[in-house]
């Protein structure tokens, strides 16, 4: 077996220790006589797995008691709709930042349910920055403010939590959750698809302040009602049991590693060395405003795009895969989520430097 360093934007790498533990428990979990995949979600074994996952996540993220933790399905995309359905609460307008392709998708979906006020947009800058605060137009009557903390495609990340006064703040944390500590109490709602830093695809995490739920718009599907999900411990219907089990193993791995501040140190080191390599070369470029460069998704281009195919082929032979940039941006993108070991980033840097030497 030879495992590669996979720089995919998601589904992404899972920590090796987690995969090994899952392999060990694959045929039989504990003394249950069965695989986790075969368990009733209402049986005591699976209930203990789900409860431990929630307890560990609450501990790692220091989630205050007045927040519900929901393990749902439908990806972050389902939340683009569920958020207005649950959080409009009698209002007709919501504020959205437009900082990239994922903001745009969230905005597009929200427009089906309410008027969307764009607080600020970086579209004119090709989504390579976060608009300056002096240009924000927050509406004090908005039901909530939504932003995408990390734009997975553009590689742009907010370096601060926007200040929105009394208006509830909602964040798409899909591609940066668990990469560093975050003050949950600043948010009304945090959501994330699992397939980057949490675990396998199929699971969607929602963390929501409990006083905000229970007032959905007419026609909201029951499955999208946060209150129903909270009252049923995310088991209104059958949850994605195996993905949740895997997420639980990832949370245990993070705890053993020293939690989110330890993770943050590693992530910052990985990102810094990769950006430094790009900035120090006249062969590669990253277009993003330095202040807002993502720690998780590092897009870069070769100054000579005619070499893109050779770069990718050579990388693949070196065991470095899925480096092709998103089709809307082109070039390369290295996603270096929590489970990408530092050796993987070092191997990429070595490869980039060698390739540049050979082709300069
Ligand atoms: N938001 C962000 C920031 C993302 O990166 C993605 C997926 N790449 C999504 C939303 C959509 O997530 P999903 O595929 O889980 O619906």
mmCIF file of C-alpha atoms and ligand atoms in Angstrom:
data_model
loop_
_atom_site.group_PDB
_atom_site.id
_atom_site.type_symbol
_atom_site.label_atom_id
_atom_site.label_comp_id
_atom_site.label_asym_id
_atom_site.label_seq_id
_atom_site.Cartn_x
_atom_site.Cartn_y
_atom_site.Cartn_z
ATOM 1 C CA UNK A 1 0.000 0.000 0.000
ATOM 2 C CA UNK A 2 1.296 3.463 -0.743
ATOM 3 C CA UNK A 3 -0.752 6.400 0.447
ATOM 4 C CA UNK A 4 -0.401 9.707 -1.347
ATOM 5 C CA UNK A 5 -0.483 13.263 -0.053
ATOM 6 C CA UNK A 6 -3.898 14.377 -1.250
ATOM 7 C CA UNK A 7 -4.335 18.135 -1.613
ATOM 8 C CA UNK A 8 -8.026 17.880 -2.471
ATOM 9 C CA UNK A 9 -10.351 20.678 -1.354
ATOM 10 C CA UNK A 10 -12.776 18.050 -0.099
ATOM 11 C CA UNK A 11 -13.445 15.274 0.488
ATOM 12 C CA UNK A 12 -9.970 15.559 1.897
ATOM 13 C CA UNK A 13 -7.448 13.515 3.853
ATOM 14 C CA UNK A 14 -8.458 11.883 7.120
ATOM 15 C CA UNK A 15 -5.761 11.571 9.812
ATOM 16 C CA UNK A 16 -3.914 8.252 9.411
ATOM 17 C CA UNK A 17 -4.396 7.407 13.086
ATOM 18 C CA UNK A 18 -8.156 7.799 12.633
ATOM 19 C CA UNK A 19 -8.226 5.529 9.589
ATOM 20 C CA UNK A 20 -6.194 2.920 11.459
ATOM 21 C CA UNK A 21 -8.507 3.007 14.435
ATOM 22 C CA UNK A 22 -11.545 2.715 12.139
ATOM 23 C CA UNK A 23 -9.886 -0.209 10.360
ATOM 24 C CA UNK A 24 -9.335 -1.954 13.681
ATOM 25 C CA UNK A 25 -12.959 -1.435 14.657
ATOM 26 C CA UNK A 26 -14.388 -2.025 11.207
ATOM 27 C CA UNK A 27 -15.703 -5.564 11.634
ATOM 28 C CA UNK A 28 -16.647 -5.256 15.263
ATOM 29 C CA UNK A 29 -16.989 -2.149 17.408
ATOM 30 C CA UNK A 30 -16.124 -2.788 21.045
ATOM 31 C CA UNK A 31 -17.880 -6.047 21.992
ATOM 32 C CA UNK A 32 -21.002 -5.280 20.028
ATOM 33 C CA UNK A 33 -20.617 -8.116 17.518
ATOM 34 C CA UNK A 34 -21.099 -5.710 14.611
ATOM 35 C CA UNK A 35 -19.698 -2.851 12.606
ATOM 36 C CA UNK A 36 -20.775 0.692 13.514
ATOM 37 C CA UNK A 37 -22.365 0.795 10.070
ATOM 38 C CA UNK A 38 -24.749 -1.991 11.068
ATOM 39 C CA UNK A 39 -25.922 -0.509 14.351
ATOM 40 C CA UNK A 40 -29.353 0.893 15.064
ATOM 41 C CA UNK A 41 -28.998 4.612 15.577
ATOM 42 C CA UNK A 42 -31.260 4.254 18.600
ATOM 43 C CA UNK A 43 -29.323 1.408 20.191
ATOM 44 C CA UNK A 44 -27.194 2.057 23.263
ATOM 45 C CA UNK A 45 -23.896 1.478 21.427
ATOM 46 C CA UNK A 46 -24.506 4.073 18.748
ATOM 47 C CA UNK A 47 -26.095 6.512 21.213
ATOM 48 C CA UNK A 48 -22.869 6.373 23.225
ATOM 49 C CA UNK A 49 -20.806 7.035 20.072
ATOM 50 C CA UNK A 50 -22.964 10.045 19.126
ATOM 51 C CA UNK A 51 -22.930 11.439 22.654
ATOM 52 C CA UNK A 52 -19.173 11.142 22.939
ATOM 53 C CA UNK A 53 -18.728 12.889 19.573
ATOM 54 C CA UNK A 54 -20.836 15.798 20.780
ATOM 55 C CA UNK A 55 -19.149 15.996 24.178
ATOM 56 C CA UNK A 56 -15.688 15.973 22.613
ATOM 57 C CA UNK A 57 -16.627 18.606 20.046
ATOM 58 C CA UNK A 58 -18.111 20.821 22.777
ATOM 59 C CA UNK A 59 -14.881 20.484 24.714
ATOM 60 C CA UNK A 60 -12.550 21.132 21.750
ATOM 61 C CA UNK A 61 -14.468 24.175 20.506
ATOM 62 C CA UNK A 62 -15.476 25.359 24.009
ATOM 63 C CA UNK A 63 -19.109 25.543 22.893
ATOM 64 C CA UNK A 64 -21.219 27.351 25.511
ATOM 65 C CA UNK A 65 -24.195 25.465 27.044
ATOM 66 C CA UNK A 66 -26.767 27.732 25.394
ATOM 67 C CA UNK A 67 -25.797 26.401 21.955
ATOM 68 C CA UNK A 68 -27.280 23.317 20.318
ATOM 69 C CA UNK A 69 -24.970 21.045 18.373
ATOM 70 C CA UNK A 70 -26.759 19.429 15.440
ATOM 71 C CA UNK A 71 -25.398 16.653 13.242
ATOM 72 C CA UNK A 72 -27.371 16.884 10.015
ATOM 73 C CA UNK A 73 -27.244 15.913 6.340
ATOM 74 C CA UNK A 74 -27.460 17.730 3.024
ATOM 75 C CA UNK A 75 -24.061 19.426 3.221
ATOM 76 C CA UNK A 76 -23.417 23.105 3.701
ATOM 77 C CA UNK A 77 -25.565 23.592 0.609
ATOM 78 C CA UNK A 78 -28.691 22.469 2.461
ATOM 79 C CA UNK A 79 -27.868 25.070 5.094
ATOM 80 C CA UNK A 80 -27.899 27.812 2.462
ATOM 81 C CA UNK A 81 -31.683 27.241 2.490
ATOM 82 C CA UNK A 82 -32.190 26.117 6.094
ATOM 83 C CA UNK A 83 -30.608 29.282 7.495
ATOM 84 C CA UNK A 84 -33.149 31.753 6.067
ATOM 85 C CA UNK A 85 -35.957 29.283 6.807
ATOM 86 C CA UNK A 86 -35.020 29.218 10.485
ATOM 87 C CA UNK A 87 -33.482 32.606 11.150
ATOM 88 C CA UNK A 88 -35.653 35.113 9.299
ATOM 89 C CA UNK A 89 -38.062 34.969 12.245
ATOM 90 C CA UNK A 90 -40.628 37.375 10.859
ATOM 91 C CA UNK A 91 -38.122 39.598 9.076
ATOM 92 C CA UNK A 92 -37.821 39.884 5.311
ATOM 93 C CA UNK A 93 -34.228 40.845 4.744
ATOM 94 C CA UNK A 94 -30.796 39.440 5.530
ATOM 95 C CA UNK A 95 -27.247 40.756 5.123
ATOM 96 C CA UNK A 96 -24.639 38.798 3.145
ATOM 97 C CA UNK A 97 -20.962 39.409 2.445
ATOM 98 C CA UNK A 98 -19.966 38.500 -1.100
ATOM 99 C CA UNK A 99 -16.357 37.315 -0.937
ATOM 100 C CA UNK A 100 -16.246 34.384 -3.349
ATOM 101 C CA UNK A 101 -17.955 31.510 -5.093
ATOM 102 C CA UNK A 102 -19.385 30.020 -1.893
ATOM 103 C CA UNK A 103 -20.773 33.351 -0.679
ATOM 104 C CA UNK A 104 -22.403 33.708 -4.067
ATOM 105 C CA UNK A 105 -24.068 30.309 -3.778
ATOM 106 C CA UNK A 106 -25.338 31.126 -0.291
ATOM 107 C CA UNK A 107 -26.694 34.465 -1.548
ATOM 108 C CA UNK A 108 -28.382 32.891 -4.545
ATOM 109 C CA UNK A 109 -30.239 30.419 -2.341
ATOM 110 C CA UNK A 110 -31.169 33.004 0.319
ATOM 111 C CA UNK A 111 -32.774 35.160 -2.369
ATOM 112 C CA UNK A 112 -35.440 32.496 -2.749
ATOM 113 C CA UNK A 113 -36.611 33.304 0.783
ATOM 114 C CA UNK A 114 -35.818 36.939 1.469
ATOM 115 C CA UNK A 115 -34.339 40.177 0.223
ATOM 116 C CA UNK A 116 -30.582 40.024 0.362
ATOM 117 C CA UNK A 117 -28.568 43.123 1.176
ATOM 118 C CA UNK A 118 -24.944 42.792 0.092
ATOM 119 C CA UNK A 119 -22.900 44.235 2.947
ATOM 120 C CA UNK A 120 -19.781 44.390 0.818
ATOM 121 C CA UNK A 121 -18.343 42.579 -2.175
ATOM 122 C CA UNK A 122 -14.858 41.764 -3.415
ATOM 123 C CA UNK A 123 -16.105 40.595 -6.806
ATOM 124 C CA UNK A 124 -14.529 43.596 -8.540
ATOM 125 C CA UNK A 125 -11.175 42.438 -7.155
ATOM 126 C CA UNK A 126 -11.740 38.978 -8.551
ATOM 127 C CA UNK A 127 -12.417 37.746 -5.011
ATOM 128 C CA UNK A 128 -8.812 38.123 -3.910
ATOM 129 C CA UNK A 129 -9.485 40.099 -0.744
ATOM 130 C CA UNK A 130 -11.966 40.905 2.018
ATOM 131 C CA UNK A 131 -13.611 44.306 1.574
ATOM 132 C CA UNK A 132 -12.372 46.979 3.939
ATOM 133 C CA UNK A 133 -14.614 47.708 6.931
ATOM 134 C CA UNK A 134 -15.039 51.301 5.853
ATOM 135 C CA UNK A 135 -17.062 50.040 2.872
ATOM 136 C CA UNK A 136 -19.439 47.744 4.748
ATOM 137 C CA UNK A 137 -23.121 48.588 4.601
ATOM 138 C CA UNK A 138 -24.751 46.699 7.422
ATOM 139 C CA UNK A 139 -28.515 46.924 7.735
ATOM 140 C CA UNK A 140 -29.547 47.190 11.414
ATOM 141 C CA UNK A 141 -32.942 45.643 10.529
ATOM 142 C CA UNK A 142 -31.486 42.534 8.904
ATOM 143 C CA UNK A 143 -32.585 39.201 10.375
ATOM 144 C CA UNK A 144 -28.933 38.117 10.393
ATOM 145 C CA UNK A 145 -25.558 38.719 8.763
ATOM 146 C CA UNK A 146 -23.961 35.869 6.822
ATOM 147 C CA UNK A 147 -20.339 35.487 5.792
ATOM 148 C CA UNK A 148 -18.051 32.767 4.489
ATOM 149 C CA UNK A 149 -15.051 32.732 6.801
ATOM 150 C CA UNK A 150 -12.882 30.870 4.318
ATOM 151 C CA UNK A 151 -13.522 30.818 0.586
ATOM 152 C CA UNK A 152 -12.349 27.373 -0.438
ATOM 153 C CA UNK A 153 -11.979 28.216 -4.123
ATOM 154 C CA UNK A 154 -10.396 31.683 -3.890
ATOM 155 C CA UNK A 155 -8.244 30.903 -0.855
ATOM 156 C CA UNK A 156 -9.433 34.039 0.944
ATOM 157 C CA UNK A 157 -10.010 33.987 4.684
ATOM 158 C CA UNK A 158 -11.347 36.639 7.062
ATOM 159 C CA UNK A 159 -8.665 37.414 9.651
ATOM 160 C CA UNK A 160 -11.287 38.629 12.131
ATOM 161 C CA UNK A 161 -14.906 38.061 13.109
ATOM 162 C CA UNK A 162 -17.095 40.846 11.693
ATOM 163 C CA UNK A 163 -18.683 43.093 14.300
ATOM 164 C CA UNK A 164 -22.458 43.208 13.679
ATOM 165 C CA UNK A 165 -23.836 44.740 16.872
ATOM 166 C CA UNK A 166 -27.172 43.194 17.842
ATOM 167 C CA UNK A 167 -27.735 41.524 14.483
ATOM 168 C CA UNK A 168 -27.127 37.748 14.762
ATOM 169 C CA UNK A 169 -24.000 36.601 12.947
ATOM 170 C CA UNK A 170 -24.007 33.424 10.822
ATOM 171 C CA UNK A 171 -20.846 31.852 9.437
ATOM 172 C CA UNK A 172 -20.064 29.220 6.848
ATOM 173 C CA UNK A 173 -17.060 27.610 8.486
ATOM 174 C CA UNK A 174 -16.938 24.603 6.119
ATOM 175 C CA UNK A 175 -13.310 24.870 5.127
ATOM 176 C CA UNK A 176 -11.720 26.345 8.241
ATOM 177 C CA UNK A 177 -13.588 24.822 11.172
ATOM 178 C CA UNK A 178 -11.329 23.154 13.755
ATOM 179 C CA UNK A 179 -8.230 24.678 12.157
ATOM 180 C CA UNK A 180 -7.754 27.030 15.128
ATOM 181 C CA UNK A 181 -9.676 28.197 18.212
ATOM 182 C CA UNK A 182 -12.728 30.375 17.571
ATOM 183 C CA UNK A 183 -14.984 32.246 19.991
ATOM 184 C CA UNK A 184 -18.319 30.476 19.442
ATOM 185 C CA UNK A 185 -20.166 33.004 21.612
ATOM 186 C CA UNK A 186 -19.703 35.661 18.923
ATOM 187 C CA UNK A 187 -22.016 33.722 16.602
ATOM 188 C CA UNK A 188 -25.707 33.021 16.272
ATOM 189 C CA UNK A 189 -24.994 30.056 14.051
ATOM 190 C CA UNK A 190 -21.957 28.197 12.731
ATOM 191 C CA UNK A 191 -22.277 25.577 9.996
ATOM 192 C CA UNK A 192 -19.902 23.335 8.098
ATOM 193 C CA UNK A 193 -19.904 20.384 5.755
ATOM 194 C CA UNK A 194 -17.760 17.626 7.247
ATOM 195 C CA UNK A 195 -15.603 16.587 4.333
ATOM 196 C CA UNK A 196 -12.648 18.912 4.986
ATOM 197 C CA UNK A 197 -11.711 19.121 8.658
ATOM 198 C CA UNK A 198 -14.384 17.031 10.364
ATOM 199 C CA UNK A 199 -14.557 13.651 8.647
ATOM 200 C CA UNK A 200 -16.224 11.917 5.719
ATOM 201 C CA UNK A 201 -18.813 13.597 3.512
ATOM 202 C CA UNK A 202 -22.446 13.067 4.401
ATOM 203 C CA UNK A 203 -22.409 14.838 7.736
ATOM 204 C CA UNK A 204 -23.176 18.523 8.266
ATOM 205 C CA UNK A 205 -22.516 20.322 11.506
ATOM 206 C CA UNK A 206 -24.702 23.153 12.796
ATOM 207 C CA UNK A 207 -24.007 24.951 16.067
ATOM 208 C CA UNK A 208 -26.855 27.328 16.885
ATOM 209 C CA UNK A 209 -27.759 29.568 19.839
ATOM 210 C CA UNK A 210 -30.822 28.014 21.417
ATOM 211 C CA UNK A 211 -32.922 31.186 21.750
ATOM 212 C CA UNK A 212 -32.955 31.617 17.958
ATOM 213 C CA UNK A 213 -34.698 28.389 17.002
ATOM 214 C CA UNK A 214 -38.344 27.361 16.817
ATOM 215 C CA UNK A 215 -39.742 29.995 14.485
ATOM 216 C CA UNK A 216 -39.450 28.727 10.935
ATOM 217 C CA UNK A 217 -41.070 30.219 7.849
ATOM 218 C CA UNK A 218 -44.226 28.558 6.504
ATOM 219 C CA UNK A 219 -43.506 25.526 4.396
ATOM 220 C CA UNK A 220 -40.177 24.683 6.030
ATOM 221 C CA UNK A 221 -39.610 20.936 5.663
ATOM 222 C CA UNK A 222 -39.643 19.327 9.113
ATOM 223 C CA UNK A 223 -36.175 17.908 8.522
ATOM 224 C CA UNK A 224 -34.821 21.473 8.130
ATOM 225 C CA UNK A 225 -36.357 22.741 11.377
ATOM 226 C CA UNK A 226 -33.493 23.210 13.860
ATOM 227 C CA UNK A 227 -35.871 23.002 16.828
ATOM 228 C CA UNK A 228 -37.200 19.625 15.703
ATOM 229 C CA UNK A 229 -33.655 18.378 15.171
ATOM 230 C CA UNK A 230 -32.512 19.744 18.542
ATOM 231 C CA UNK A 231 -35.480 18.213 20.376
ATOM 232 C CA UNK A 232 -34.668 14.871 18.772
ATOM 233 C CA UNK A 233 -30.903 14.966 19.419
ATOM 234 C CA UNK A 234 -30.334 15.159 15.635
ATOM 235 C CA UNK A 235 -32.172 11.846 15.275
ATOM 236 C CA UNK A 236 -35.497 12.982 13.893
ATOM 237 C CA UNK A 237 -34.656 10.504 11.167
ATOM 238 C CA UNK A 238 -31.701 8.179 10.619
ATOM 239 C CA UNK A 239 -28.487 10.199 10.907
ATOM 240 C CA UNK A 240 -25.381 9.434 8.784
ATOM 241 C CA UNK A 241 -24.167 7.055 11.457
ATOM 242 C CA UNK A 242 -20.804 6.025 10.056
ATOM 243 C CA UNK A 243 -19.775 9.575 9.150
ATOM 244 C CA UNK A 244 -20.686 10.681 12.655
ATOM 245 C CA UNK A 245 -18.629 7.865 14.158
ATOM 246 C CA UNK A 246 -15.653 8.896 12.011
ATOM 247 C CA UNK A 247 -16.088 12.544 13.021
ATOM 248 C CA UNK A 248 -16.018 11.384 16.634
ATOM 249 C CA UNK A 249 -12.663 9.694 16.006
ATOM 250 C CA UNK A 250 -11.350 12.905 14.437
ATOM 251 C CA UNK A 251 -12.444 14.867 17.532
ATOM 252 C CA UNK A 252 -10.594 12.373 19.761
ATOM 253 C CA UNK A 253 -7.503 12.738 17.543
ATOM 254 C CA UNK A 254 -7.664 16.524 17.927
ATOM 255 C CA UNK A 255 -7.957 16.215 21.694
ATOM 256 C CA UNK A 256 -4.932 13.940 21.848
ATOM 257 C CA UNK A 257 -2.962 16.341 19.689
ATOM 258 C CA UNK A 258 -3.521 19.113 22.224
ATOM 259 C CA UNK A 259 -6.725 20.694 20.925
ATOM 260 C CA UNK A 260 -7.250 23.589 18.577
ATOM 261 C CA UNK A 261 -4.393 25.787 19.743
ATOM 262 C CA UNK A 262 -1.918 22.987 19.004
ATOM 263 C CA UNK A 263 -3.649 22.402 15.659
ATOM 264 C CA UNK A 264 -3.480 26.109 14.938
ATOM 265 C CA UNK A 265 0.307 26.213 15.479
ATOM 266 C CA UNK A 266 0.816 23.355 13.033
ATOM 267 C CA UNK A 267 -1.546 24.873 10.446
ATOM 268 C CA UNK A 268 0.065 28.273 10.640
ATOM 269 C CA UNK A 269 3.498 26.728 10.171
ATOM 270 C CA UNK A 270 2.353 24.692 7.161
ATOM 271 C CA UNK A 271 0.672 27.664 5.470
ATOM 272 C CA UNK A 272 3.517 30.075 6.180
ATOM 273 C CA UNK A 273 6.161 27.845 4.641
ATOM 274 C CA UNK A 274 4.085 27.256 1.521
ATOM 275 C CA UNK A 275 3.312 30.971 0.999
ATOM 276 C CA UNK A 276 6.946 31.833 1.655
ATOM 277 C CA UNK A 277 8.005 29.373 -1.041
ATOM 278 C CA UNK A 278 5.586 30.972 -3.492
ATOM 279 C CA UNK A 279 6.536 34.548 -2.585
ATOM 280 C CA UNK A 280 10.258 33.831 -2.729
ATOM 281 C CA UNK A 281 10.090 32.442 -6.240
ATOM 282 C CA UNK A 282 9.669 34.210 -9.533
ATOM 283 C CA UNK A 283 8.134 31.028 -10.910
ATOM 284 C CA UNK A 284 4.936 30.841 -8.797
ATOM 285 C CA UNK A 285 2.352 33.386 -7.710
ATOM 286 C CA UNK A 286 -0.545 33.673 -5.295
ATOM 287 C CA UNK A 287 -3.034 36.429 -6.117
ATOM 288 C CA UNK A 288 -4.579 36.882 -2.665
ATOM 289 C CA UNK A 289 -4.147 39.959 -0.492
ATOM 290 C CA UNK A 290 -1.516 38.852 2.070
ATOM 291 C CA UNK A 291 -3.654 39.810 5.039
ATOM 292 C CA UNK A 292 -6.462 37.486 3.939
ATOM 293 C CA UNK A 293 -4.618 34.449 2.727
ATOM 294 C CA UNK A 294 -6.250 31.198 3.717
ATOM 295 C CA UNK A 295 -4.414 28.758 5.956
ATOM 296 C CA UNK A 296 -6.333 25.902 4.408
ATOM 297 C CA UNK A 297 -6.579 26.494 0.644
ATOM 298 C CA UNK A 298 -3.548 27.853 -1.151
ATOM 299 C CA UNK A 299 -4.187 28.672 -4.820
ATOM 300 C CA UNK A 300 -1.140 29.404 -6.906
ATOM 301 C CA UNK A 301 -0.289 29.808 -10.565
ATOM 302 C CA UNK A 302 2.795 29.066 -12.595
ATOM 303 C CA UNK A 303 4.024 32.138 -14.417
ATOM 304 C CA UNK A 304 4.106 29.993 -17.516
ATOM 305 C CA UNK A 305 0.704 28.223 -17.689
ATOM 306 C CA UNK A 306 2.003 26.061 -20.559
ATOM 307 C CA UNK A 307 3.818 24.102 -17.853
ATOM 308 C CA UNK A 308 0.666 23.361 -15.808
ATOM 309 C CA UNK A 309 0.132 19.888 -17.248
ATOM 310 C CA UNK A 310 3.784 18.891 -16.705
ATOM 311 C CA UNK A 311 3.670 20.251 -13.174
ATOM 312 C CA UNK A 312 0.594 18.175 -12.350
ATOM 313 C CA UNK A 313 1.932 15.012 -13.982
ATOM 314 C CA UNK A 314 5.243 15.269 -12.133
ATOM 315 C CA UNK A 315 3.471 15.972 -8.866
ATOM 316 C CA UNK A 316 1.343 12.887 -9.315
ATOM 317 C CA UNK A 317 4.405 10.722 -9.896
ATOM 318 C CA UNK A 318 5.830 12.140 -6.671
ATOM 319 C CA UNK A 319 2.679 11.088 -4.768
ATOM 320 C CA UNK A 320 1.251 14.628 -4.567
ATOM 321 C CA UNK A 321 -2.248 14.569 -5.981
ATOM 322 C CA UNK A 322 -5.326 16.740 -6.642
ATOM 323 C CA UNK A 323 -3.354 19.940 -7.065
ATOM 324 C CA UNK A 324 -5.286 21.202 -10.069
ATOM 325 C CA UNK A 325 -6.990 24.521 -9.290
ATOM 326 C CA UNK A 326 -10.740 24.954 -9.388
ATOM 327 C CA UNK A 327 -12.029 25.271 -12.956
ATOM 328 C CA UNK A 328 -13.221 28.831 -12.253
ATOM 329 C CA UNK A 329 -9.738 30.000 -11.193
ATOM 330 C CA UNK A 330 -7.305 27.732 -13.048
ATOM 331 C CA UNK A 331 -3.702 27.120 -11.999
ATOM 332 C CA UNK A 332 -3.104 25.050 -8.873
ATOM 333 C CA UNK A 333 -4.635 24.791 -5.443
ATOM 334 C CA UNK A 334 -3.102 23.020 -2.482
ATOM 335 C CA UNK A 335 -5.626 22.350 0.243
ATOM 336 C CA UNK A 336 -3.728 21.718 3.439
ATOM 337 C CA UNK A 337 -6.390 20.874 5.978
ATOM 338 C CA UNK A 338 -5.735 19.566 9.485
ATOM 339 C CA UNK A 339 -5.049 16.006 8.329
ATOM 340 C CA UNK A 340 -2.391 17.011 5.791
ATOM 341 C CA UNK A 341 0.817 16.185 7.641
ATOM 342 C CA UNK A 342 3.602 18.719 7.686
ATOM 343 C CA UNK A 343 5.702 16.184 5.698
ATOM 344 C CA UNK A 344 3.129 16.504 2.904
ATOM 345 C CA UNK A 345 3.631 20.258 2.712
ATOM 346 C CA UNK A 346 7.415 19.767 2.872
ATOM 347 C CA UNK A 347 7.216 17.255 0.008
ATOM 348 C CA UNK A 348 5.150 19.704 -2.050
ATOM 349 C CA UNK A 349 7.631 22.518 -1.400
ATOM 350 C CA UNK A 350 10.544 20.271 -2.413
ATOM 351 C CA UNK A 351 8.734 19.305 -5.569
ATOM 352 C CA UNK A 352 7.844 22.927 -6.419
ATOM 353 C CA UNK A 353 11.417 24.090 -5.949
ATOM 354 C CA UNK A 354 12.865 21.260 -8.016
ATOM 355 C CA UNK A 355 10.314 21.800 -10.788
ATOM 356 C CA UNK A 356 11.056 25.529 -10.864
ATOM 357 C CA UNK A 357 14.815 24.863 -11.127
ATOM 358 C CA UNK A 358 14.325 22.383 -13.947
ATOM 359 C CA UNK A 359 12.137 24.778 -15.932
ATOM 360 C CA UNK A 360 13.731 28.160 -15.281
HETATM 361 N N1 LIG B 1 -19.233 26.349 1.638
HETATM 362 C C1 LIG B 1 -17.907 26.195 1.458
HETATM 363 C C2 LIG B 1 -16.987 27.240 2.000
HETATM 364 C C3 LIG B 1 -17.419 25.078 0.781
HETATM 365 O O1 LIG B 1 -16.110 24.922 0.598
HETATM 366 C C4 LIG B 1 -18.332 24.112 0.290
HETATM 367 C C5 LIG B 1 -17.873 22.851 -0.416
HETATM 368 N N2 LIG B 1 -16.668 22.835 -1.003
HETATM 369 C C6 LIG B 1 -19.690 24.329 0.472
HETATM 370 C C7 LIG B 1 -20.105 25.447 1.170
HETATM 371 C C8 LIG B 1 -20.702 23.352 -0.035
HETATM 372 O O2 LIG B 1 -20.642 22.245 0.785
HETATM 373 P P1 LIG B 1 -21.384 20.878 0.513
HETATM 374 O O3 LIG B 1 -20.760 20.258 -0.675
HETATM 375 O O4 LIG B 1 -21.130 20.144 1.802
HETATM 376 O O5 LIG B 1 -22.827 21.177 0.320
#
